[in-house]
PDB file of C-alpha atoms in Angstrom:
ATOM      1  CA  MET A   1       0.000   0.000   0.000  1.00 51.00           C
ATOM      2  CA  THR A   2       1.373   3.426  -0.973  1.00 68.00           C
ATOM      3  CA  LEU A   3       0.516   6.269   1.397  1.00 85.00           C
ATOM      4  CA  ILE A   4       0.623   9.848   0.166  1.00 92.00           C
ATOM      5  CA  LEU A   5       1.813  11.952   3.098  1.00 96.00           C
ATOM      6  CA  ASN A   6       2.625  15.578   3.701  1.00 96.00           C
ATOM      7  CA  PRO A   7       6.444  15.741   4.208  1.00 96.00           C
ATOM      8  CA  ALA A   8       6.003  17.308   7.657  1.00 97.00           C
ATOM      9  CA  THR A   9       3.631  14.501   8.625  1.00 97.00           C
ATOM     10  CA  GLN A  10       6.050  11.876   7.306  1.00 96.00           C
ATOM     11  CA  LYS A  11       8.830  13.369   9.424  1.00 97.00           C
ATOM     12  CA  ARG A  12       6.682  13.184  12.574  1.00 97.00           C
ATOM     13  CA  ILE A  13       5.628   9.602  11.805  1.00 97.00           C
ATOM     14  CA  ASP A  14       9.230   8.506  11.306  1.00 97.00           C
ATOM     15  CA  ALA A  15      10.172  10.058  14.643  1.00 97.00           C
ATOM     16  CA  TYR A  16       7.349   8.272  16.459  1.00 97.00           C
ATOM     17  CA  LEU A  17       8.177   4.949  14.806  1.00 96.00           C
ATOM     18  CA  HIS A  18      11.708   5.343  16.137  1.00 95.00           C
ATOM     19  CA  ASP A  19      10.525   6.281  19.649  1.00 95.00           C
ATOM     20  CA  MET A  20       6.858   5.376  20.135  1.00 95.00           C
ATOM     21  CA  PRO A  21       5.119   6.791  23.230  1.00 94.00           C
ATOM     22  CA  HIS A  22       2.764   4.727  25.362  1.00 94.00           C
ATOM     23  CA  ALA A  23      -0.237   6.495  23.822  1.00 96.00           C
ATOM     24  CA  LEU A  24      -0.531   8.551  20.644  1.00 98.00           C
ATOM     25  CA  LEU A  25      -3.499  10.626  19.481  1.00 98.00           C
ATOM     26  CA  ILE A  26      -3.737  10.684  15.680  1.00 98.00           C
ATOM     27  CA  THR A  27      -6.000  13.346  14.240  1.00 97.00           C
ATOM     28  CA  GLY A  28      -6.670  15.419  11.141  1.00 95.00           C
ATOM     29  CA  PRO A  29      -9.542  16.457   8.860  1.00 91.00           C
ATOM     30  CA  HIS A  30     -12.043  13.913   7.536  1.00 90.00           C
ATOM     31  CA  GLY A  31     -10.565  12.196   4.486  1.00 93.00           C
ATOM     32  CA  VAL A  32      -6.908  12.723   5.389  1.00 95.00           C
ATOM     33  CA  GLY A  33      -6.438   8.996   6.020  1.00 95.00           C
ATOM     34  CA  ALA A  34      -5.836   8.967   9.789  1.00 96.00           C
ATOM     35  CA  SER A  35      -7.194   5.443  10.308  1.00 96.00           C
ATOM     36  CA  THR A  36      -5.128   4.006   7.456  1.00 95.00           C
ATOM     37  CA  ILE A  37      -2.022   5.748   8.759  1.00 97.00           C
ATOM     38  CA  ALA A  38      -2.605   4.384  12.278  1.00 97.00           C
ATOM     39  CA  LEU A  39      -2.904   0.827  10.999  1.00 96.00           C
ATOM     40  CA  ASP A  40       0.148   1.257   8.780  1.00 96.00           C
ATOM     41  CA  MET A  41       2.192   2.522  11.727  1.00 96.00           C
ATOM     42  CA  ALA A  42       0.976  -0.355  13.892  1.00 96.00           C
ATOM     43  CA  SER A  43       1.899  -2.947  11.257  1.00 94.00           C
ATOM     44  CA  LYS A  44       5.442  -1.592  11.140  1.00 94.00           C
ATOM     45  CA  LEU A  45       5.856  -2.050  14.875  1.00 93.00           C
ATOM     46  CA  THR A  46       4.275  -5.445  15.553  1.00 91.00           C
ATOM     47  CA  ARG A  47       2.190  -8.266  14.136  1.00 88.00           C
ATOM     48  CA  THR A  48      -0.177  -8.106  17.098  1.00 87.00           C
ATOM     49  CA  VAL A  49      -2.642  -5.306  16.351  1.00 92.00           C
ATOM     50  CA  MET A  50      -6.077  -4.993  17.945  1.00 92.00           C
ATOM     51  CA  THR A  51      -8.665  -2.515  16.638  1.00 94.00           C
ATOM     52  CA  VAL A  52     -11.433  -1.125  18.842  1.00 93.00           C
ATOM     53  CA  LEU A  53     -14.480   0.301  17.044  1.00 94.00           C
ATOM     54  CA  PRO A  54     -17.841   1.705  18.209  1.00 93.00           C
ATOM     55  CA  GLU A  55     -20.461  -0.938  18.891  1.00 91.00           C
ATOM     56  CA  ARG A  56     -24.219  -1.143  19.195  1.00 88.00           C
ATOM     57  CA  ASP A  57     -25.937  -4.264  20.518  1.00 85.00           C
ATOM     58  CA  GLU A  58     -22.473  -5.925  20.588  1.00 82.00           C
ATOM     59  CA  GLN A  59     -22.003  -5.362  16.838  1.00 88.00           C
ATOM     60  CA  VAL A  60     -19.680  -2.859  15.168  1.00 90.00           C
ATOM     61  CA  ASP A  61     -21.748   0.183  14.189  1.00 88.00           C
ATOM     62  CA  LEU A  62     -19.767   3.105  12.770  1.00 87.00           C
ATOM     63  CA  GLU A  63     -22.826   5.344  12.395  1.00 84.00           C
ATOM     64  CA  LYS A  64     -24.585   5.049  15.759  1.00 84.00           C
ATOM     65  CA  GLY A  65     -22.300   2.902  17.877  1.00 91.00           C
ATOM     66  CA  THR A  66     -20.368   3.955  20.970  1.00 92.00           C
ATOM     67  CA  ILE A  67     -17.267   2.812  22.790  1.00 94.00           C
ATOM     68  CA  THR A  68     -18.734   1.837  26.131  1.00 92.00           C
ATOM     69  CA  VAL A  69     -17.376   1.519  29.642  1.00 93.00           C
ATOM     70  CA  ALA A  70     -17.858  -2.246  29.382  1.00 90.00           C
ATOM     71  CA  LEU A  71     -15.725  -2.366  26.236  1.00 91.00           C
ATOM     72  CA  ILE A  72     -12.947  -0.373  27.900  1.00 92.00           C
ATOM     73  CA  ARG A  73     -13.091  -2.617  30.969  1.00 90.00           C
ATOM     74  CA  ARG A  74     -12.682  -5.690  28.757  1.00 88.00           C
ATOM     75  CA  LEU A  75      -9.739  -3.968  27.151  1.00 88.00           C
ATOM     76  CA  TYR A  76      -8.272  -3.339  30.597  1.00 86.00           C
ATOM     77  CA  GLU A  77      -8.449  -7.035  31.464  1.00 86.00           C
ATOM     78  CA  GLN A  78      -6.966  -8.046  28.103  1.00 85.00           C
ATOM     79  CA  THR A  79      -3.938  -5.789  28.579  1.00 84.00           C
ATOM     80  CA  ARG A  80      -3.090  -6.721  32.171  1.00 80.00           C
ATOM     81  CA  THR A  81      -1.079  -9.795  31.202  1.00 76.00           C
ATOM     82  CA  LYS A  82       2.416  -9.392  29.855  1.00 74.00           C
ATOM     83  CA  ALA A  83       2.963 -10.542  26.292  1.00 71.00           C
ATOM     84  CA  ASP A  84       4.832  -9.605  23.156  1.00 79.00           C
ATOM     85  CA  ARG A  85       4.405  -6.065  21.958  1.00 87.00           C
ATOM     86  CA  ARG A  86       0.794  -5.152  21.238  1.00 91.00           C
ATOM     87  CA  ILE A  87      -0.646  -2.113  19.467  1.00 94.00           C
ATOM     88  CA  ILE A  88      -4.268  -1.227  20.223  1.00 95.00           C
ATOM     89  CA  VAL A  89      -5.897   1.130  17.712  1.00 97.00           C
ATOM     90  CA  ILE A  90      -8.966   2.869  19.120  1.00 97.00           C
ATOM     91  CA  ASP A  91     -10.745   4.273  16.083  1.00 97.00           C
ATOM     92  CA  TYR A  92     -13.544   6.829  16.351  1.00 96.00           C
ATOM     93  CA  ALA A  93     -12.097   7.636  19.781  1.00 96.00           C
ATOM     94  CA  GLN A  94     -14.526  10.546  20.139  1.00 94.00           C
ATOM     95  CA  ARG A  95     -17.302   7.958  20.530  1.00 94.00           C
ATOM     96  CA  MET A  96     -16.032   7.151  24.021  1.00 94.00           C
ATOM     97  CA  ALA A  97     -18.598   8.558  26.435  1.00 89.00           C
ATOM     98  CA  THR A  98     -17.303  10.502  29.425  1.00 93.00           C
ATOM     99  CA  ALA A  99     -17.538   7.435  31.666  1.00 94.00           C
ATOM    100  CA  ALA A 100     -15.642   5.334  29.112  1.00 95.00           C
ATOM    101  CA  GLN A 101     -12.934   7.984  28.822  1.00 96.00           C
ATOM    102  CA  ASN A 102     -12.551   8.054  32.588  1.00 94.00           C
ATOM    103  CA  ALA A 103     -12.208   4.266  32.550  1.00 93.00           C
ATOM    104  CA  PHE A 104      -9.654   4.545  29.756  1.00 94.00           C
ATOM    105  CA  LEU A 105      -7.588   6.909  31.911  1.00 94.00           C
ATOM    106  CA  LYS A 106      -6.792   3.953  34.160  1.00 90.00           C
ATOM    107  CA  LEU A 107      -5.153   2.225  31.191  1.00 90.00           C
ATOM    108  CA  LEU A 108      -3.094   5.342  30.507  1.00 91.00           C
ATOM    109  CA  GLU A 109      -2.131   5.814  34.145  1.00 89.00           C
ATOM    110  CA  GLU A 110      -1.209   2.155  34.704  1.00 85.00           C
ATOM    111  CA  PRO A 111       0.526   1.181  31.455  1.00 81.00           C
ATOM    112  CA  THR A 112       1.456  -2.408  30.770  1.00 84.00           C
ATOM    113  CA  ASP A 113       4.901  -2.959  29.282  1.00 86.00           C
ATOM    114  CA  GLY A 114       4.692  -3.638  25.556  1.00 88.00           C
ATOM    115  CA  VAL A 115       1.192  -2.148  25.070  1.00 92.00           C
ATOM    116  CA  THR A 116       0.784   0.963  22.928  1.00 94.00           C
ATOM    117  CA  PHE A 117      -2.473   2.810  22.262  1.00 96.00           C
ATOM    118  CA  LEU A 118      -3.160   4.673  19.019  1.00 97.00           C
ATOM    119  CA  LEU A 119      -6.280   6.821  19.365  1.00 98.00           C
ATOM    120  CA  VAL A 120      -7.776   7.993  16.076  1.00 98.00           C
ATOM    121  CA  THR A 121     -10.315  10.795  15.824  1.00 96.00           C
ATOM    122  CA  HIS A 122     -11.287  13.716  13.600  1.00 93.00           C
ATOM    123  CA  GLU A 123     -12.878  15.423  16.621  1.00 91.00           C
ATOM    124  CA  PRO A 124     -10.175  15.603  19.313  1.00 94.00           C
ATOM    125  CA  GLN A 125     -12.097  18.328  21.126  1.00 91.00           C
ATOM    126  CA  LYS A 126     -14.544  15.644  22.285  1.00 91.00           C
ATOM    127  CA  LEU A 127     -11.858  13.940  24.345  1.00 95.00           C
ATOM    128  CA  LEU A 128     -11.404  14.967  27.967  1.00 95.00           C
ATOM    129  CA  PRO A 129      -8.500  17.295  28.837  1.00 96.00           C
ATOM    130  CA  THR A 130      -7.239  14.550  31.156  1.00 95.00           C
ATOM    131  CA  VAL A 131      -6.972  12.200  28.162  1.00 96.00           C
ATOM    132  CA  HIS A 132      -5.174  14.841  26.087  1.00 96.00           C
ATOM    133  CA  SER A 133      -2.682  15.391  28.887  1.00 95.00           C
ATOM    134  CA  ARG A 134      -1.673  11.716  28.868  1.00 95.00           C
ATOM    135  CA  VAL A 135      -1.132  11.199  25.144  1.00 96.00           C
ATOM    136  CA  GLN A 136       1.180  12.641  22.538  1.00 97.00           C
ATOM    137  CA  LEU A 137      -0.222  14.215  19.391  1.00 97.00           C
ATOM    138  CA  LEU A 138       0.247  13.362  15.724  1.00 98.00           C
ATOM    139  CA  GLU A 139      -1.639  15.736  13.453  1.00 97.00           C
ATOM    140  CA  ILE A 140      -2.029  14.468   9.890  1.00 97.00           C
ATOM    141  CA  LEU A 141      -1.735  17.431   7.515  1.00 97.00           C
ATOM    142  CA  PRO A 142      -3.341  17.651   4.048  1.00 95.00           C
ATOM    143  CA  VAL A 143      -1.023  16.969   1.122  1.00 96.00           C
ATOM    144  CA  SER A 144      -0.008  19.424  -1.597  1.00 95.00           C
ATOM    145  CA  GLN A 145      -1.730  19.755  -4.952  1.00 94.00           C
ATOM    146  CA  THR A 146       1.323  18.193  -6.566  1.00 96.00           C
ATOM    147  CA  GLN A 147       0.962  15.150  -4.327  1.00 96.00           C
ATOM    148  CA  SER A 148      -2.782  15.038  -5.027  1.00 96.00           C
ATOM    149  CA  ASN A 149      -2.046  14.984  -8.735  1.00 96.00           C
ATOM    150  CA  GLU A 150       0.463  12.182  -8.200  1.00 95.00           C
ATOM    151  CA  LEU A 151      -2.247  10.193  -6.426  1.00 96.00           C
ATOM    152  CA  LEU A 152      -4.663  10.803  -9.306  1.00 96.00           C
ATOM    153  CA  ASP A 153      -1.983   9.499 -11.660  1.00 96.00           C
ATOM    154  CA  LEU A 154      -1.633   6.359  -9.537  1.00 95.00           C
ATOM    155  CA  LEU A 155      -5.427   5.963  -9.633  1.00 95.00           C
ATOM    156  CA  HIS A 156      -5.388   6.344 -13.433  1.00 96.00           C
ATOM    157  CA  VAL A 157      -7.652   9.400 -13.498  1.00 96.00           C
ATOM    158  CA  THR A 158      -6.784  11.148 -16.766  1.00 95.00           C
ATOM    159  CA  GLU A 159      -9.882  13.155 -17.755  1.00 96.00           C
ATOM    160  CA  PRO A 160      -9.065  16.844 -17.044  1.00 96.00           C
ATOM    161  CA  THR A 161     -12.522  17.905 -15.843  1.00 96.00           C
ATOM    162  CA  LYS A 162     -12.781  14.974 -13.441  1.00 95.00           C
ATOM    163  CA  ARG A 163      -9.323  15.699 -12.072  1.00 96.00           C
ATOM    164  CA  THR A 164     -10.260  19.336 -11.467  1.00 96.00           C
ATOM    165  CA  GLN A 165     -13.440  18.289  -9.666  1.00 95.00           C
ATOM    166  CA  LEU A 166     -11.583  15.797  -7.495  1.00 96.00           C
ATOM    167  CA  LEU A 167      -8.851  18.265  -6.573  1.00 96.00           C
ATOM    168  CA  TYR A 168     -11.457  20.822  -5.523  1.00 94.00           C
ATOM    169  CA  MET A 169     -13.709  18.421  -3.636  1.00 94.00           C
ATOM    170  CA  ALA A 170     -10.959  16.584  -1.769  1.00 94.00           C
ATOM    171  CA  ASP A 171      -8.680  19.606  -1.241  1.00 91.00           C
ATOM    172  CA  GLY A 172      -5.511  17.753  -0.224  1.00 94.00           C
ATOM    173  CA  LEU A 173      -7.185  14.792   1.474  1.00 95.00           C
ATOM    174  CA  PRO A 174      -5.774  11.594  -0.064  1.00 96.00           C
ATOM    175  CA  ALA A 175      -8.232   9.144   1.503  1.00 95.00           C
ATOM    176  CA  GLU A 176     -11.106  11.279   0.245  1.00 95.00           C
ATOM    177  CA  ILE A 177      -9.613  11.355  -3.254  1.00 96.00           C
ATOM    178  CA  SER A 178      -9.337   7.568  -3.268  1.00 95.00           C
ATOM    179  CA  ARG A 179     -12.922   7.104  -2.112  1.00 95.00           C
ATOM    180  CA  LEU A 180     -14.292   9.615  -4.625  1.00 97.00           C
ATOM    181  CA  VAL A 181     -12.492   7.779  -7.428  1.00 96.00           C
ATOM    182  CA  ALA A 182     -13.482   4.300  -6.287  1.00 95.00           C
ATOM    183  CA  ASP A 183     -17.163   4.917  -5.514  1.00 96.00           C
ATOM    184  CA  ASP A 184     -19.270   6.607  -8.194  1.00 96.00           C
ATOM    185  CA  GLU A 185     -22.307   6.819  -5.911  1.00 97.00           C
ATOM    186  CA  TYR A 186     -20.248   8.501  -3.224  1.00 96.00           C
ATOM    187  CA  PHE A 187     -18.818  10.927  -5.809  1.00 97.00           C
ATOM    188  CA  THR A 188     -22.313  11.894  -6.965  1.00 97.00           C
ATOM    189  CA  HIS A 189     -23.480  12.385  -3.387  1.00 96.00           C
ATOM    190  CA  ALA A 190     -20.407  14.431  -2.451  1.00 96.00           C
ATOM    191  CA  SER A 191     -20.821  16.599  -5.559  1.00 96.00           C
ATOM    192  CA  GLN A 192     -24.368  17.433  -4.509  1.00 97.00           C
ATOM    193  CA  ILE A 193     -23.191  18.412  -1.029  1.00 96.00           C
ATOM    194  CA  VAL A 194     -20.674  20.808  -2.618  1.00 96.00           C
ATOM    195  CA  ARG A 195     -23.445  22.404  -4.703  1.00 95.00           C
ATOM    196  CA  ASP A 196     -25.681  22.700  -1.653  1.00 96.00           C
ATOM    197  CA  ALA A 197     -22.856  24.240   0.387  1.00 95.00           C
ATOM    198  CA  ARG A 198     -22.380  26.839  -2.320  1.00 94.00           C
ATOM    199  CA  ASP A 199     -26.105  27.658  -2.202  1.00 94.00           C
ATOM    200  CA  LEU A 200     -25.917  27.874   1.584  1.00 92.00           C
ATOM    201  CA  LEU A 201     -23.170  30.489   1.315  1.00 91.00           C
ATOM    202  CA  GLN A 202     -24.080  32.384  -1.837  1.00 91.00           C
ATOM    203  CA  GLY A 203     -27.699  31.580  -2.704  1.00 92.00           C
ATOM    204  CA  SER A 204     -30.863  33.583  -2.198  1.00 92.00           C
ATOM    205  CA  SER A 205     -32.793  33.393   1.067  1.00 90.00           C
ATOM    206  CA  TYR A 206     -35.115  30.893  -0.605  1.00 92.00           C
ATOM    207  CA  GLN A 207     -32.190  28.678  -1.708  1.00 93.00           C
ATOM    208  CA  LYS A 208     -30.672  28.758   1.785  1.00 91.00           C
ATOM    209  CA  LEU A 209     -33.961  27.773   3.394  1.00 91.00           C
ATOM    210  CA  THR A 210     -34.366  25.010   0.807  1.00 93.00           C
ATOM    211  CA  VAL A 211     -30.968  23.603   1.766  1.00 94.00           C
ATOM    212  CA  ALA A 212     -31.839  23.812   5.469  1.00 92.00           C
ATOM    213  CA  HIS A 213     -35.063  21.905   4.824  1.00 92.00           C
ATOM    214  CA  LYS A 214     -33.311  19.310   2.681  1.00 94.00           C
ATOM    215  CA  TYR A 215     -30.856  18.351   5.448  1.00 95.00           C
ATOM    216  CA  LYS A 216     -33.204  18.672   8.421  1.00 93.00           C
ATOM    217  CA  ASP A 217     -33.447  14.897   8.963  1.00 93.00           C
ATOM    218  CA  ASN A 218     -29.881  13.886   8.115  1.00 94.00           C
ATOM    219  CA  ARG A 219     -27.422  14.917  10.810  1.00 92.00           C
ATOM    220  CA  PRO A 220     -24.272  13.256   9.342  1.00 90.00           C
ATOM    221  CA  ASP A 221     -24.824  14.848   5.919  1.00 95.00           C
ATOM    222  CA  CYS A 222     -25.615  18.181   7.565  1.00 95.00           C
ATOM    223  CA  LEU A 223     -22.312  18.113   9.437  1.00 93.00           C
ATOM    224  CA  ARG A 224     -20.523  17.272   6.200  1.00 93.00           C
ATOM    225  CA  LEU A 225     -22.374  20.135   4.465  1.00 95.00           C
ATOM    226  CA  ILE A 226     -21.175  22.582   7.112  1.00 95.00           C
ATOM    227  CA  GLU A 227     -17.605  21.263   6.858  1.00 92.00           C
ATOM    228  CA  VAL A 228     -17.624  21.779   3.083  1.00 93.00           C
ATOM    229  CA  ALA A 229     -19.040  25.280   3.526  1.00 93.00           C
ATOM    230  CA  MET A 230     -16.330  26.116   6.080  1.00 91.00           C
ATOM    231  CA  ASN A 231     -13.656  24.894   3.652  1.00 89.00           C
ATOM    232  CA  MET A 232     -15.092  27.197   0.992  1.00 90.00           C
ATOM    233  CA  VAL A 233     -14.927  30.149   3.383  1.00 90.00           C
ATOM    234  CA  HIS A 234     -11.345  29.239   4.319  1.00 86.00           C
ATOM    235  CA  ARG A 235     -10.424  29.329   0.613  1.00 85.00           C
ATOM    236  CA  SER A 236     -12.016  32.757   0.303  1.00 83.00           C
ATOM    237  CA  LEU A 237     -10.091  34.000   3.332  1.00 80.00           C
ATOM    238  CA  THR A 238      -6.861  32.860   1.696  1.00 78.00           C
ATOM    239  CA  THR A 239      -7.493  34.391  -1.704  1.00 76.00           C
ATOM    240  CA  GLY A 240      -9.388  37.575  -0.826  1.00 72.00           C
ATOM    241  CA  PRO A 241     -10.240  38.020   2.851  1.00 66.00           C
ATOM    242  CA  GLN A 242     -13.222  40.140   3.824  1.00 73.00           C
ATOM    243  CA  ALA A 243     -14.850  40.878   7.176  1.00 71.00           C
ATOM    244  CA  THR A 244     -17.952  38.963   6.088  1.00 80.00           C
ATOM    245  CA  HIS A 245     -15.867  35.785   5.684  1.00 80.00           C
ATOM    246  CA  THR A 246     -14.831  35.813   9.340  1.00 84.00           C
ATOM    247  CA  LYS A 247     -18.449  36.314  10.389  1.00 86.00           C
ATOM    248  CA  GLN A 248     -19.586  33.464   8.131  1.00 87.00           C
ATOM    249  CA  LEU A 249     -16.953  31.159   9.560  1.00 89.00           C
ATOM    250  CA  ASP A 250     -17.955  31.959  13.143  1.00 90.00           C
ATOM    251  CA  GLN A 251     -21.611  31.300  12.311  1.00 91.00           C
ATOM    252  CA  LEU A 252     -20.806  28.004  10.623  1.00 92.00           C
ATOM    253  CA  LEU A 253     -18.629  26.861  13.523  1.00 91.00           C
ATOM    254  CA  GLY A 254     -21.471  27.658  15.901  1.00 91.00           C
ATOM    255  CA  ALA A 255     -23.938  25.767  13.723  1.00 92.00           C
ATOM    256  CA  TYR A 256     -21.608  22.751  13.502  1.00 92.00           C
ATOM    257  CA  ASP A 257     -21.212  22.535  17.267  1.00 90.00           C
ATOM    258  CA  ALA A 258     -24.963  22.935  17.830  1.00 92.00           C
ATOM    259  CA  VAL A 259     -25.906  20.306  15.239  1.00 92.00           C
ATOM    260  CA  ALA A 260     -23.254  17.908  16.564  1.00 86.00           C
ATOM    261  CA  ALA A 261     -24.821  18.360  20.014  1.00 85.00           C
ATOM    262  CA  ASN A 262     -28.230  17.287  18.598  1.00 88.00           C
ATOM    263  CA  GLY A 263     -29.542  20.805  18.038  1.00 90.00           C
ATOM    264  CA  ASN A 264     -32.378  21.402  15.574  1.00 93.00           C
ATOM    265  CA  ILE A 265     -30.760  21.151  12.141  1.00 93.00           C
ATOM    266  CA  ARG A 266     -33.078  23.405  10.168  1.00 90.00           C
ATOM    267  CA  LEU A 267     -33.047  26.157  12.771  1.00 91.00           C
ATOM    268  CA  GLN A 268     -29.250  26.080  13.134  1.00 90.00           C
ATOM    269  CA  LEU A 269     -28.617  26.252   9.373  1.00 90.00           C
ATOM    270  CA  ALA A 270     -31.170  29.024   8.932  1.00 85.00           C
ATOM    271  CA  ALA A 271     -29.777  31.008  11.851  1.00 85.00           C
ATOM    272  CA  ALA A 272     -26.224  30.649  10.541  1.00 83.00           C
ATOM    273  CA  MET A 273     -26.906  31.867   7.036  1.00 80.00           C
ATOM    274  CA  LEU A 274     -29.871  34.268   7.163  1.00 71.00           C
TER     275      LEU A 274
END
């Protein structure tokens, strides 16, 4: 497997592979490939890799599952015995409820020799400060446009218009590029979210309300919509900053936090953009 990595990220990864801490928090924007990078790092350190994922009714559920106290307690028992080196990847680490995070602190405070934890999350702010204080940080940075083009070459994407669309939609996120290329349905869906985000930012009041109504019952897509809109505003700030851009960004950040906390989707989107 060939990973496309920002040179600064590669330098940090190499340093950690040489001197791995007891616990490492791996984070970055959605689509940057944090989970893949964590597993790749783990495979270079040991053959014994365990992955912890959110569960619901004792089945892995990436959409609605959680990492429960019971799961963390089982993990505690499994890591008490000494063995060869083990890497435990906790993906979607933000799905640990407060009680589960407090239970996990015991694992961090009483480390077992040979056990390393790699926590992966795109929302590190949802982890307790006490967890942050006991882990080291690896932030996965987006790659350059040159690297994105190299990845498109490896994926055999040659049509100029498609390449332009992919570069804009993924914006330096290699895992997102790969998924957009591999999954036509996902590409179509993501393209529509980009169009809706543009309407949310630049459309008439009617268009903005239409977008708010469209996403009112789909919280994951709404959060993705807001992320895309924030990326658009960030681009505008880079190329031609205006006072209105900063205001838009603050409103979108507020809407994202409120929607993520189960706030009313339609009201939050309308309040942010009208």
